[in-house]
Amino acid sequence: MKTTKKLIQTLNYIASHQPNKMVGFKKAYKLLWLIDRYSLRRYARTVSGDQYFAMTLGPVPTDTKHILEGLPTNMYTSQADVDTYLNINPTTHKVRSRKSPDMDAFSVSDVKAMDLILQHYGSMRSDDLSTLSHDFPEWQAYKERIEDDSEKNSFPINPSLFFEVYDDGRGVFNEDPKMLAIAKDMWNEYNAVV
């Protein structure tokens, strides 16, 4: 059974690298999305294991959102893990790191992905990250439907869209096309088996 243990540690890692070891929900969603996007394109797997939905403010990780809002998750969640590592304040929409992340949860490539994204995007405001996310293919594919008032405002993102070419000018997502194609093939092959 898939669990949110690694997702909780990723969220904790993000919060622990912010001022006062605290991050707003929206900023956490966007940084986690960028981490998973980078990892998927480089290593053919995400760090968190979460599923993403295109919503009005950009891509949102489902189980992360549910954990922070106190809702049931798709993957198994240990409330003890949540309570040990995170202090969630639903009133202020902020989460604080209670304890250093369990680094045993991460591979070397996980840490590389998290550190790179935090280096390039970690100091950005949540609204700026949200605006930035609207230019990426995985949100653009759903833009018309999201902006259509007659439609619902949440759509599961097809993970293959994370492999589409888009350069936001920071040099983070400029993979060699051949390596990107290999990562996409590996992702598709793994998910066809699972």
mmCIF file with all atom_site columns, N, CA and C in Angstrom, residues 23-94:
data_model
loop_
_atom_site.group_PDB
_atom_site.id
_atom_site.type_symbol
_atom_site.label_atom_id
_atom_site.label_alt_id
_atom_site.label_comp_id
_atom_site.label_asym_id
_atom_site.label_entity_id
_atom_site.label_seq_id
_atom_site.pdbx_PDB_ins_code
_atom_site.Cartn_x
_atom_site.Cartn_y
_atom_site.Cartn_z
_atom_site.occupancy
_atom_site.B_iso_or_equiv
_atom_site.pdbx_formal_charge
_atom_site.auth_seq_id
_atom_site.auth_comp_id
_atom_site.auth_asym_id
_atom_site.auth_atom_id
_atom_site.pdbx_PDB_model_num
ATOM 1   N N  . VAL A 1 23 ? 5.864  27.578 6.080   1.00 0.00 ? 23 VAL A N  1
ATOM 2   C CA . VAL A 1 23 ? 5.506  27.888 4.695   1.00 0.00 ? 23 VAL A CA 1
ATOM 3   C C  . VAL A 1 23 ? 3.985  27.892 4.572   1.00 0.00 ? 23 VAL A C  1
ATOM 4   N N  . GLY A 1 24 ? 3.466  28.794 3.746   1.00 0.00 ? 24 GLY A N  1
ATOM 5   C CA . GLY A 1 24 ? 2.042  28.816 3.466   1.00 0.00 ? 24 GLY A CA 1
ATOM 6   C C  . GLY A 1 24 ? 1.644  27.642 2.593   1.00 0.00 ? 24 GLY A C  1
ATOM 7   N N  . PHE A 1 25 ? 0.392  27.235 2.704   1.00 0.00 ? 25 PHE A N  1
ATOM 8   C CA . PHE A 1 25 ? -0.092 26.091 1.935   1.00 0.00 ? 25 PHE A CA 1
ATOM 9   C C  . PHE A 1 25 ? 0.167  26.267 0.441   1.00 0.00 ? 25 PHE A C  1
ATOM 10  N N  . LYS A 1 26 ? -0.217 27.428 -0.120  1.00 0.00 ? 26 LYS A N  1
ATOM 11  C CA . LYS A 1 26 ? -0.103 27.639 -1.564  1.00 0.00 ? 26 LYS A CA 1
ATOM 12  C C  . LYS A 1 26 ? 1.351  27.549 -2.021  1.00 0.00 ? 26 LYS A C  1
ATOM 13  N N  . LYS A 1 27 ? 2.240  28.150 -1.267  1.00 0.00 ? 27 LYS A N  1
ATOM 14  C CA . LYS A 1 27 ? 3.658  28.092 -1.640  1.00 0.00 ? 27 LYS A CA 1
ATOM 15  C C  . LYS A 1 27 ? 4.171  26.657 -1.546  1.00 0.00 ? 27 LYS A C  1
ATOM 16  N N  . ALA A 1 28 ? 3.749  25.934 -0.535  1.00 0.00 ? 28 ALA A N  1
ATOM 17  C CA . ALA A 1 28 ? 4.146  24.529 -0.392  1.00 0.00 ? 28 ALA A CA 1
ATOM 18  C C  . ALA A 1 28 ? 3.680  23.716 -1.596  1.00 0.00 ? 28 ALA A C  1
ATOM 19  N N  . TYR A 1 29 ? 2.440  23.945 -2.041  1.00 0.00 ? 29 TYR A N  1
ATOM 20  C CA . TYR A 1 29 ? 1.923  23.219 -3.209  1.00 0.00 ? 29 TYR A CA 1
ATOM 21  C C  . TYR A 1 29 ? 2.788  23.482 -4.440  1.00 0.00 ? 29 TYR A C  1
ATOM 22  N N  . LYS A 1 30 ? 3.141  24.737 -4.636  1.00 0.00 ? 30 LYS A N  1
ATOM 23  C CA . LYS A 1 30 ? 3.885  25.095 -5.854  1.00 0.00 ? 30 LYS A CA 1
ATOM 24  C C  . LYS A 1 30 ? 5.320  24.591 -5.798  1.00 0.00 ? 30 LYS A C  1
ATOM 25  N N  . LEU A 1 31 ? 5.956  24.664 -4.638  1.00 0.00 ? 31 LEU A N  1
ATOM 26  C CA . LEU A 1 31 ? 7.325  24.153 -4.540  1.00 0.00 ? 31 LEU A CA 1
ATOM 27  C C  . LEU A 1 31 ? 7.352  22.634 -4.690  1.00 0.00 ? 31 LEU A C  1
ATOM 28  N N  . LEU A 1 32 ? 6.370  21.962 -4.103  1.00 0.00 ? 32 LEU A N  1
ATOM 29  C CA . LEU A 1 32 ? 6.293  20.510 -4.248  1.00 0.00 ? 32 LEU A CA 1
ATOM 30  C C  . LEU A 1 32 ? 6.072  20.131 -5.705  1.00 0.00 ? 32 LEU A C  1
ATOM 31  N N  . TRP A 1 33 ? 5.206  20.860 -6.400  1.00 0.00 ? 33 TRP A N  1
ATOM 32  C CA . TRP A 1 33 ? 4.969  20.611 -7.825  1.00 0.00 ? 33 TRP A CA 1
ATOM 33  C C  . TRP A 1 33 ? 6.268  20.768 -8.617  1.00 0.00 ? 33 TRP A C  1
ATOM 34  N N  . LEU A 1 34 ? 7.015  21.825 -8.365  1.00 0.00 ? 34 LEU A N  1
ATOM 35  C CA . LEU A 1 34 ? 8.264  22.048 -9.093  1.00 0.00 ? 34 LEU A CA 1
ATOM 36  C C  . LEU A 1 34 ? 9.291  20.960 -8.788  1.00 0.00 ? 34 LEU A C  1
ATOM 37  N N  . ILE A 1 35 ? 9.358  20.530 -7.536  1.00 0.00 ? 35 ILE A N  1
ATOM 38  C CA . ILE A 1 35 ? 10.270 19.439 -7.154  1.00 0.00 ? 35 ILE A CA 1
ATOM 39  C C  . ILE A 1 35 ? 9.892  18.168 -7.905  1.00 0.00 ? 35 ILE A C  1
ATOM 40  N N  . ASP A 1 36 ? 8.611  17.817 -7.869  1.00 0.00 ? 36 ASP A N  1
ATOM 41  C CA . ASP A 1 36 ? 8.168  16.599 -8.553  1.00 0.00 ? 36 ASP A CA 1
ATOM 42  C C  . ASP A 1 36 ? 8.342  16.706 -10.063 1.00 0.00 ? 36 ASP A C  1
ATOM 43  N N  . ARG A 1 37 ? 8.105  17.875 -10.612 1.00 0.00 ? 37 ARG A N  1
ATOM 44  C CA . ARG A 1 37 ? 8.279  18.090 -12.057 1.00 0.00 ? 37 ARG A CA 1
ATOM 45  C C  . ARG A 1 37 ? 9.732  17.866 -12.448 1.00 0.00 ? 37 ARG A C  1
ATOM 46  N N  . TYR A 1 38 ? 10.633 18.463 -11.693 1.00 0.00 ? 38 TYR A N  1
ATOM 47  C CA . TYR A 1 38 ? 12.054 18.321 -11.979 1.00 0.00 ? 38 TYR A CA 1
ATOM 48  C C  . TYR A 1 38 ? 12.479 16.853 -11.865 1.00 0.00 ? 38 TYR A C  1
ATOM 49  N N  . SER A 1 39 ? 12.091 16.207 -10.764 1.00 0.00 ? 39 SER A N  1
ATOM 50  C CA . SER A 1 39 ? 12.472 14.821 -10.528 1.00 0.00 ? 39 SER A CA 1
ATOM 51  C C  . SER A 1 39 ? 11.916 13.890 -11.611 1.00 0.00 ? 39 SER A C  1
ATOM 52  N N  . LEU A 1 40 ? 10.688 14.119 -11.997 1.00 0.00 ? 40 LEU A N  1
ATOM 53  C CA . LEU A 1 40 ? 10.069 13.287 -13.033 1.00 0.00 ? 40 LEU A CA 1
ATOM 54  C C  . LEU A 1 40 ? 10.831 13.400 -14.344 1.00 0.00 ? 40 LEU A C  1
ATOM 55  N N  . ARG A 1 41 ? 11.212 14.611 -14.711 1.00 0.00 ? 41 ARG A N  1
ATOM 56  C CA . ARG A 1 41 ? 11.918 14.849 -15.974 1.00 0.00 ? 41 ARG A CA 1
ATOM 57  C C  . ARG A 1 41 ? 13.356 14.342 -15.933 1.00 0.00 ? 41 ARG A C  1
ATOM 58  N N  . ARG A 1 42 ? 13.977 14.338 -14.776 1.00 0.00 ? 42 ARG A N  1
ATOM 59  C CA . ARG A 1 42 ? 15.373 13.895 -14.652 1.00 0.00 ? 42 ARG A CA 1
ATOM 60  C C  . ARG A 1 42 ? 15.511 12.417 -14.314 1.00 0.00 ? 42 ARG A C  1
ATOM 61  N N  . TYR A 1 43 ? 14.623 11.922 -13.436 1.00 0.00 ? 43 TYR A N  1
ATOM 62  C CA . TYR A 1 43 ? 14.803 10.588 -12.884 1.00 0.00 ? 43 TYR A CA 1
ATOM 63  C C  . TYR A 1 43 ? 13.624 9.647  -13.136 1.00 0.00 ? 43 TYR A C  1
ATOM 64  N N  . ALA A 1 44 ? 12.652 10.100 -13.916 1.00 0.00 ? 44 ALA A N  1
ATOM 65  C CA . ALA A 1 44 ? 11.494 9.291  -14.311 1.00 0.00 ? 44 ALA A CA 1
ATOM 66  C C  . ALA A 1 44 ? 10.617 8.881  -13.120 1.00 0.00 ? 44 ALA A C  1
ATOM 67  N N  . ARG A 1 45 ? 10.656 9.676  -12.042 1.00 0.00 ? 45 ARG A N  1
ATOM 68  C CA . ARG A 1 45 ? 9.801  9.428  -10.882 1.00 0.00 ? 45 ARG A CA 1
ATOM 69  C C  . ARG A 1 45 ? 9.683  10.725 -10.094 1.00 0.00 ? 45 ARG A C  1
ATOM 70  N N  . THR A 1 46 ? 8.598  10.856 -9.369  1.00 0.00 ? 46 THR A N  1
ATOM 71  C CA . THR A 1 46 ? 8.436  12.035 -8.522  1.00 0.00 ? 46 THR A CA 1
ATOM 72  C C  . THR A 1 46 ? 9.070  11.761 -7.154  1.00 0.00 ? 46 THR A C  1
ATOM 73  N N  . VAL A 1 47 ? 9.283  12.804 -6.405  1.00 0.00 ? 47 VAL A N  1
ATOM 74  C CA . VAL A 1 47 ? 9.788  12.649 -5.049  1.00 0.00 ? 47 VAL A CA 1
ATOM 75  C C  . VAL A 1 47 ? 8.637  12.273 -4.116  1.00 0.00 ? 47 VAL A C  1
ATOM 76  N N  . SER A 1 48 ? 7.530  12.999 -4.212  1.00 0.00 ? 48 SER A N  1
ATOM 77  C CA . SER A 1 48 ? 6.444  12.846 -3.236  1.00 0.00 ? 48 SER A CA 1
ATOM 78  C C  . SER A 1 48 ? 5.489  11.686 -3.502  1.00 0.00 ? 48 SER A C  1
ATOM 79  N N  . GLY A 1 49 ? 5.346  11.302 -4.756  1.00 0.00 ? 49 GLY A N  1
ATOM 80  C CA . GLY A 1 49 ? 4.371  10.264 -5.104  1.00 0.00 ? 49 GLY A CA 1
ATOM 81  C C  . GLY A 1 49 ? 2.950  10.786 -5.196  1.00 0.00 ? 49 GLY A C  1
ATOM 82  N N  . ASP A 1 50 ? 2.774  12.094 -5.065  1.00 0.00 ? 50 ASP A N  1
ATOM 83  C CA . ASP A 1 50 ? 1.435  12.684 -5.089  1.00 0.00 ? 50 ASP A CA 1
ATOM 84  C C  . ASP A 1 50 ? 0.910  12.800 -6.517  1.00 0.00 ? 50 ASP A C  1
ATOM 85  N N  . GLN A 1 51 ? -0.395 12.960 -6.638  1.00 0.00 ? 51 GLN A N  1
ATOM 86  C CA . GLN A 1 51 ? -1.069 13.180 -7.922  1.00 0.00 ? 51 GLN A CA 1
ATOM 87  C C  . GLN A 1 51 ? -1.462 14.649 -7.981  1.00 0.00 ? 51 GLN A C  1
ATOM 88  N N  . TYR A 1 52 ? -1.380 15.225 -9.182  1.00 0.00 ? 52 TYR A N  1
ATOM 89  C CA . TYR A 1 52 ? -1.639 16.661 -9.337  1.00 0.00 ? 52 TYR A CA 1
ATOM 90  C C  . TYR A 1 52 ? -2.937 16.945 -10.066 1.00 0.00 ? 52 TYR A C  1
ATOM 91  N N  . PHE A 1 53 ? -3.574 18.031 -9.637  1.00 0.00 ? 53 PHE A N  1
ATOM 92  C CA . PHE A 1 53 ? -4.770 18.541 -10.288 1.00 0.00 ? 53 PHE A CA 1
ATOM 93  C C  . PHE A 1 53 ? -4.495 19.956 -10.750 1.00 0.00 ? 53 PHE A C  1
ATOM 94  N N  . ALA A 1 54 ? -4.997 20.302 -11.937 1.00 0.00 ? 54 ALA A N  1
ATOM 95  C CA . ALA A 1 54 ? -4.936 21.679 -12.425 1.00 0.00 ? 54 ALA A CA 1
ATOM 96  C C  . ALA A 1 54 ? -6.116 22.414 -11.815 1.00 0.00 ? 54 ALA A C  1
ATOM 97  N N  . MET A 1 55 ? -5.801 23.484 -11.092 1.00 0.00 ? 55 MET A N  1
ATOM 98  C CA . MET A 1 55 ? -6.838 24.277 -10.445 1.00 0.00 ? 55 MET A CA 1
ATOM 99  C C  . MET A 1 55 ? -6.610 25.745 -10.778 1.00 0.00 ? 55 MET A C  1
ATOM 100 N N  . THR A 1 56 ? -7.496 26.592 -10.342 1.00 0.00 ? 56 THR A N  1
ATOM 101 C CA . THR A 1 56 ? -7.431 28.017 -10.673 1.00 0.00 ? 56 THR A CA 1
ATOM 102 C C  . THR A 1 56 ? -6.069 28.622 -10.384 1.00 0.00 ? 56 THR A C  1
ATOM 103 N N  . LEU A 1 57 ? -5.465 28.292 -9.259  1.00 0.00 ? 57 LEU A N  1
ATOM 104 C CA . LEU A 1 57 ? -4.186 28.885 -8.873  1.00 0.00 ? 57 LEU A CA 1
ATOM 105 C C  . LEU A 1 57 ? -2.977 28.075 -9.323  1.00 0.00 ? 57 LEU A C  1
ATOM 106 N N  . GLY A 1 58 ? -3.189 27.075 -10.191 1.00 0.00 ? 58 GLY A N  1
ATOM 107 C CA . GLY A 1 58 ? -2.078 26.284 -10.721 1.00 0.00 ? 58 GLY A CA 1
ATOM 108 C C  . GLY A 1 58 ? -2.177 24.830 -10.302 1.00 0.00 ? 58 GLY A C  1
ATOM 109 N N  . PRO A 1 59 ? -1.105 24.048 -10.569 1.00 0.00 ? 59 PRO A N  1
ATOM 110 C CA . PRO A 1 59 ? -1.095 22.638 -10.173 1.00 0.00 ? 59 PRO A CA 1
ATOM 111 C C  . PRO A 1 59 ? -1.109 22.489 -8.650  1.00 0.00 ? 59 PRO A C  1
ATOM 112 N N  . VAL A 1 60 ? -1.914 21.535 -8.168  1.00 0.00 ? 60 VAL A N  1
ATOM 113 C CA . VAL A 1 60 ? -2.048 21.300 -6.728  1.00 0.00 ? 60 VAL A CA 1
ATOM 114 C C  . VAL A 1 60 ? -1.904 19.802 -6.454  1.00 0.00 ? 60 VAL A C  1
ATOM 115 N N  . PRO A 1 61 ? -1.008 19.427 -5.517  1.00 0.00 ? 61 PRO A N  1
ATOM 116 C CA . PRO A 1 61 ? -0.854 18.019 -5.145  1.00 0.00 ? 61 PRO A CA 1
ATOM 117 C C  . PRO A 1 61 ? -2.010 17.580 -4.238  1.00 0.00 ? 61 PRO A C  1
ATOM 118 N N  . THR A 1 62 ? -2.729 16.565 -4.664  1.00 0.00 ? 62 THR A N  1
ATOM 119 C CA . THR A 1 62 ? -3.972 16.151 -4.016  1.00 0.00 ? 62 THR A CA 1
ATOM 120 C C  . THR A 1 62 ? -3.813 15.730 -2.559  1.00 0.00 ? 62 THR A C  1
ATOM 121 N N  . ASP A 1 63 ? -2.991 14.726 -2.303  1.00 0.00 ? 63 ASP A N  1
ATOM 122 C CA . ASP A 1 63 ? -2.874 14.240 -0.929  1.00 0.00 ? 63 ASP A CA 1
ATOM 123 C C  . ASP A 1 63 ? -2.239 15.284 -0.019  1.00 0.00 ? 63 ASP A C  1
ATOM 124 N N  . THR A 1 64 ? -1.326 16.077 -0.552  1.00 0.00 ? 64 THR A N  1
ATOM 125 C CA . THR A 1 64 ? -0.737 17.156 0.244   1.00 0.00 ? 64 THR A CA 1
ATOM 126 C C  . THR A 1 64 ? -1.825 18.124 0.695   1.00 0.00 ? 64 THR A C  1
ATOM 127 N N  . LYS A 1 65 ? -2.672 18.515 -0.245  1.00 0.00 ? 65 LYS A N  1
ATOM 128 C CA . LYS A 1 65 ? -3.777 19.435 0.062   1.00 0.00 ? 65 LYS A CA 1
ATOM 129 C C  . LYS A 1 65 ? -4.685 18.817 1.124   1.00 0.00 ? 65 LYS A C  1
ATOM 130 N N  . HIS A 1 66 ? -4.984 17.534 0.966   1.00 0.00 ? 66 HIS A N  1
ATOM 131 C CA . HIS A 1 66 ? -5.873 16.865 1.910   1.00 0.00 ? 66 HIS A CA 1
ATOM 132 C C  . HIS A 1 66 ? -5.253 16.758 3.308   1.00 0.00 ? 66 HIS A C  1
ATOM 133 N N  . ILE A 1 67 ? -3.949 16.482 3.372   1.00 0.00 ? 67 ILE A N  1
ATOM 134 C CA . ILE A 1 67 ? -3.280 16.425 4.676   1.00 0.00 ? 67 ILE A CA 1
ATOM 135 C C  . ILE A 1 67 ? -3.359 17.786 5.358   1.00 0.00 ? 67 ILE A C  1
ATOM 136 N N  . LEU A 1 68 ? -3.040 18.841 4.614   1.00 0.00 ? 68 LEU A N  1
ATOM 137 C CA . LEU A 1 68 ? -3.023 20.182 5.203   1.00 0.00 ? 68 LEU A CA 1
ATOM 138 C C  . LEU A 1 68 ? -4.412 20.669 5.584   1.00 0.00 ? 68 LEU A C  1
ATOM 139 N N  . GLU A 1 69 ? -5.433 20.170 4.891   1.00 0.00 ? 69 GLU A N  1
ATOM 140 C CA . GLU A 1 69 ? -6.804 20.570 5.199   1.00 0.00 ? 69 GLU A CA 1
ATOM 141 C C  . GLU A 1 69 ? -7.519 19.579 6.117   1.00 0.00 ? 69 GLU A C  1
ATOM 142 N N  . GLY A 1 70 ? -6.807 18.543 6.572   1.00 0.00 ? 70 GLY A N  1
ATOM 143 C CA . GLY A 1 70 ? -7.402 17.572 7.492   1.00 0.00 ? 70 GLY A CA 1
ATOM 144 C C  . GLY A 1 70 ? -8.433 16.677 6.842   1.00 0.00 ? 70 GLY A C  1
ATOM 145 N N  . LEU A 1 71 ? -8.283 16.400 5.551   1.00 0.00 ? 71 LEU A N  1
ATOM 146 C CA . LEU A 1 71 ? -9.230 15.560 4.810   1.00 0.00 ? 71 LEU A CA 1
ATOM 147 C C  . LEU A 1 71 ? -8.634 14.176 4.553   1.00 0.00 ? 71 LEU A C  1
ATOM 148 N N  . PRO A 1 72 ? -9.460 13.181 4.233   1.00 0.00 ? 72 PRO A N  1
ATOM 149 C CA . PRO A 1 72 ? -8.937 11.852 3.909   1.00 0.00 ? 72 PRO A CA 1
ATOM 150 C C  . PRO A 1 72 ? -8.045 11.895 2.658   1.00 0.00 ? 72 PRO A C  1
ATOM 151 N N  . THR A 1 73 ? -7.015 11.056 2.651   1.00 0.00 ? 73 THR A N  1
ATOM 152 C CA . THR A 1 73 ? -6.072 10.993 1.531   1.00 0.00 ? 73 THR A CA 1
ATOM 153 C C  . THR A 1 73 ? -6.280 9.726  0.718   1.00 0.00 ? 73 THR A C  1
ATOM 154 N N  . ASN A 1 74 ? -5.785 9.752  -0.530  1.00 0.00 ? 74 ASN A N  1
ATOM 155 C CA . ASN A 1 74 ? -5.841 8.569  -1.394  1.00 0.00 ? 74 ASN A CA 1
ATOM 156 C C  . ASN A 1 74 ? -4.843 7.516  -0.917  1.00 0.00 ? 74 ASN A C  1
ATOM 157 N N  . MET A 1 75 ? -3.624 7.953  -0.579  1.00 0.00 ? 75 MET A N  1
ATOM 158 C CA . MET A 1 75 ? -2.619 7.057  -0.026  1.00 0.00 ? 75 MET A CA 1
ATOM 159 C C  . MET A 1 75 ? -2.838 6.976  1.483   1.00 0.00 ? 75 MET A C  1
ATOM 160 N N  . TYR A 1 76 ? -2.340 5.914  2.101   1.00 0.00 ? 76 TYR A N  1
ATOM 161 C CA . TYR A 1 76 ? -2.461 5.780  3.546   1.00 0.00 ? 76 TYR A CA 1
ATOM 162 C C  . TYR A 1 76 ? -1.633 6.863  4.233   1.00 0.00 ? 76 TYR A C  1
ATOM 163 N N  . THR A 1 77 ? -2.228 7.543  5.199   1.00 0.00 ? 77 THR A N  1
ATOM 164 C CA . THR A 1 77 ? -1.539 8.587  5.968   1.00 0.00 ? 77 THR A CA 1
ATOM 165 C C  . THR A 1 77 ? -1.521 8.225  7.437   1.00 0.00 ? 77 THR A C  1
ATOM 166 N N  . SER A 1 78 ? -0.324 8.258  8.021   1.00 0.00 ? 78 SER A N  1
ATOM 167 C CA . SER A 1 78 ? -0.177 8.059  9.457   1.00 0.00 ? 78 SER A CA 1
ATOM 168 C C  . SER A 1 78 ? -0.316 9.420  10.134  1.00 0.00 ? 78 SER A C  1
ATOM 169 N N  . GLN A 1 79 ? -1.368 9.584  10.920  1.00 0.00 ? 79 GLN A N  1
ATOM 170 C CA . GLN A 1 79 ? -1.544 10.855 11.634  1.00 0.00 ? 79 GLN A CA 1
ATOM 171 C C  . GLN A 1 79 ? -0.395 11.085 12.604  1.00 0.00 ? 79 GLN A C  1
ATOM 172 N N  . ALA A 1 80 ? 0.196  10.001 13.105  1.00 0.00 ? 80 ALA A N  1
ATOM 173 C CA . ALA A 1 80 ? 1.349  10.127 14.003  1.00 0.00 ? 80 ALA A CA 1
ATOM 174 C C  . ALA A 1 80 ? 2.524  10.777 13.270  1.00 0.00 ? 80 ALA A C  1
ATOM 175 N N  . ASP A 1 81 ? 2.744  10.399 12.003  1.00 0.00 ? 81 ASP A N  1
ATOM 176 C CA . ASP A 1 81 ? 3.813  11.025 11.214  1.00 0.00 ? 81 ASP A CA 1
ATOM 177 C C  . ASP A 1 81 ? 3.523  12.510 10.998  1.00 0.00 ? 81 ASP A C  1
ATOM 178 N N  . VAL A 1 82 ? 2.286  12.816 10.662  1.00 0.00 ? 82 VAL A N  1
ATOM 179 C CA . VAL A 1 82 ? 1.904  14.217 10.458  1.00 0.00 ? 82 VAL A CA 1
ATOM 180 C C  . VAL A 1 82 ? 2.176  15.005 11.733  1.00 0.00 ? 82 VAL A C  1
ATOM 181 N N  . ASP A 1 83 ? 1.685  14.505 12.860  1.00 0.00 ? 83 ASP A N  1
ATOM 182 C CA . ASP A 1 83 ? 1.815  15.219 14.134  1.00 0.00 ? 83 ASP A CA 1
ATOM 183 C C  . ASP A 1 83 ? 3.258  15.315 14.618  1.00 0.00 ? 83 ASP A C  1
ATOM 184 N N  . THR A 1 84 ? 4.081  14.327 14.300  1.00 0.00 ? 84 THR A N  1
ATOM 185 C CA . THR A 1 84 ? 5.484  14.341 14.713  1.00 0.00 ? 84 THR A CA 1
ATOM 186 C C  . THR A 1 84 ? 6.281  15.394 13.963  1.00 0.00 ? 84 THR A C  1
ATOM 187 N N  . TYR A 1 85 ? 6.002  15.547 12.669  1.00 0.00 ? 85 TYR A N  1
ATOM 188 C CA . TYR A 1 85 ? 6.850  16.384 11.831  1.00 0.00 ? 85 TYR A CA 1
ATOM 189 C C  . TYR A 1 85 ? 6.254  17.737 11.446  1.00 0.00 ? 85 TYR A C  1
ATOM 190 N N  . LEU A 1 86 ? 4.937  17.863 11.479  1.00 0.00 ? 86 LEU A N  1
ATOM 191 C CA . LEU A 1 86 ? 4.310  19.084 10.977  1.00 0.00 ? 86 LEU A CA 1
ATOM 192 C C  . LEU A 1 86 ? 3.370  19.714 12.003  1.00 0.00 ? 86 LEU A C  1
ATOM 193 N N  . ASN A 1 87 ? 3.398  21.020 12.056  1.00 0.00 ? 87 ASN A N  1
ATOM 194 C CA . ASN A 1 87 ? 2.417  21.777 12.840  1.00 0.00 ? 87 ASN A CA 1
ATOM 195 C C  . ASN A 1 87 ? 1.567  22.522 11.812  1.00 0.00 ? 87 ASN A C  1
ATOM 196 N N  . ILE A 1 88 ? 0.359  22.054 11.588  1.00 0.00 ? 88 ILE A N  1
ATOM 197 C CA . ILE A 1 88 ? -0.517 22.603 10.552  1.00 0.00 ? 88 ILE A CA 1
ATOM 198 C C  . ILE A 1 88 ? -1.510 23.555 11.192  1.00 0.00 ? 88 ILE A C  1
ATOM 199 N N  . ASN A 1 89 ? -1.562 24.774 10.659  1.00 0.00 ? 89 ASN A N  1
ATOM 200 C CA . ASN A 1 89 ? -2.504 25.762 11.165  1.00 0.00 ? 89 ASN A CA 1
ATOM 201 C C  . ASN A 1 89 ? -3.512 26.075 10.060  1.00 0.00 ? 89 ASN A C  1
ATOM 202 N N  . PRO A 1 90 ? -4.715 25.469 10.118  1.00 0.00 ? 90 PRO A N  1
ATOM 203 C CA . PRO A 1 90 ? -5.711 25.691 9.069   1.00 0.00 ? 90 PRO A CA 1
ATOM 204 C C  . PRO A 1 90 ? -6.261 27.117 9.046   1.00 0.00 ? 90 PRO A C  1
ATOM 205 N N  . THR A 1 91 ? -6.136 27.829 10.142  1.00 0.00 ? 91 THR A N  1
ATOM 206 C CA . THR A 1 91 ? -6.634 29.206 10.206  1.00 0.00 ? 91 THR A CA 1
ATOM 207 C C  . THR A 1 91 ? -5.743 30.149 9.400   1.00 0.00 ? 91 THR A C  1
ATOM 208 N N  . THR A 1 92 ? -4.425 30.000 9.568   1.00 0.00 ? 92 THR A N  1
ATOM 209 C CA . THR A 1 92 ? -3.481 30.874 8.852   1.00 0.00 ? 92 THR A CA 1
ATOM 210 C C  . THR A 1 92 ? -3.030 30.275 7.522   1.00 0.00 ? 92 THR A C  1
ATOM 211 N N  . HIS A 1 93 ? -3.414 29.016 7.257   1.00 0.00 ? 93 HIS A N  1
ATOM 212 C CA . HIS A 1 93 ? -2.992 28.292 6.047   1.00 0.00 ? 93 HIS A CA 1
ATOM 213 C C  . HIS A 1 93 ? -1.473 28.197 5.969   1.00 0.00 ? 93 HIS A C  1
ATOM 214 N N  . LYS A 1 94 ? -0.867 27.851 7.116   1.00 0.00 ? 94 LYS A N  1
ATOM 215 C CA . LYS A 1 94 ? 0.584  27.698 7.172   1.00 0.00 ? 94 LYS A CA 1
ATOM 216 C C  . LYS A 1 94 ? 0.926  26.386 7.847   1.00 0.00 ? 94 LYS A C  1
#
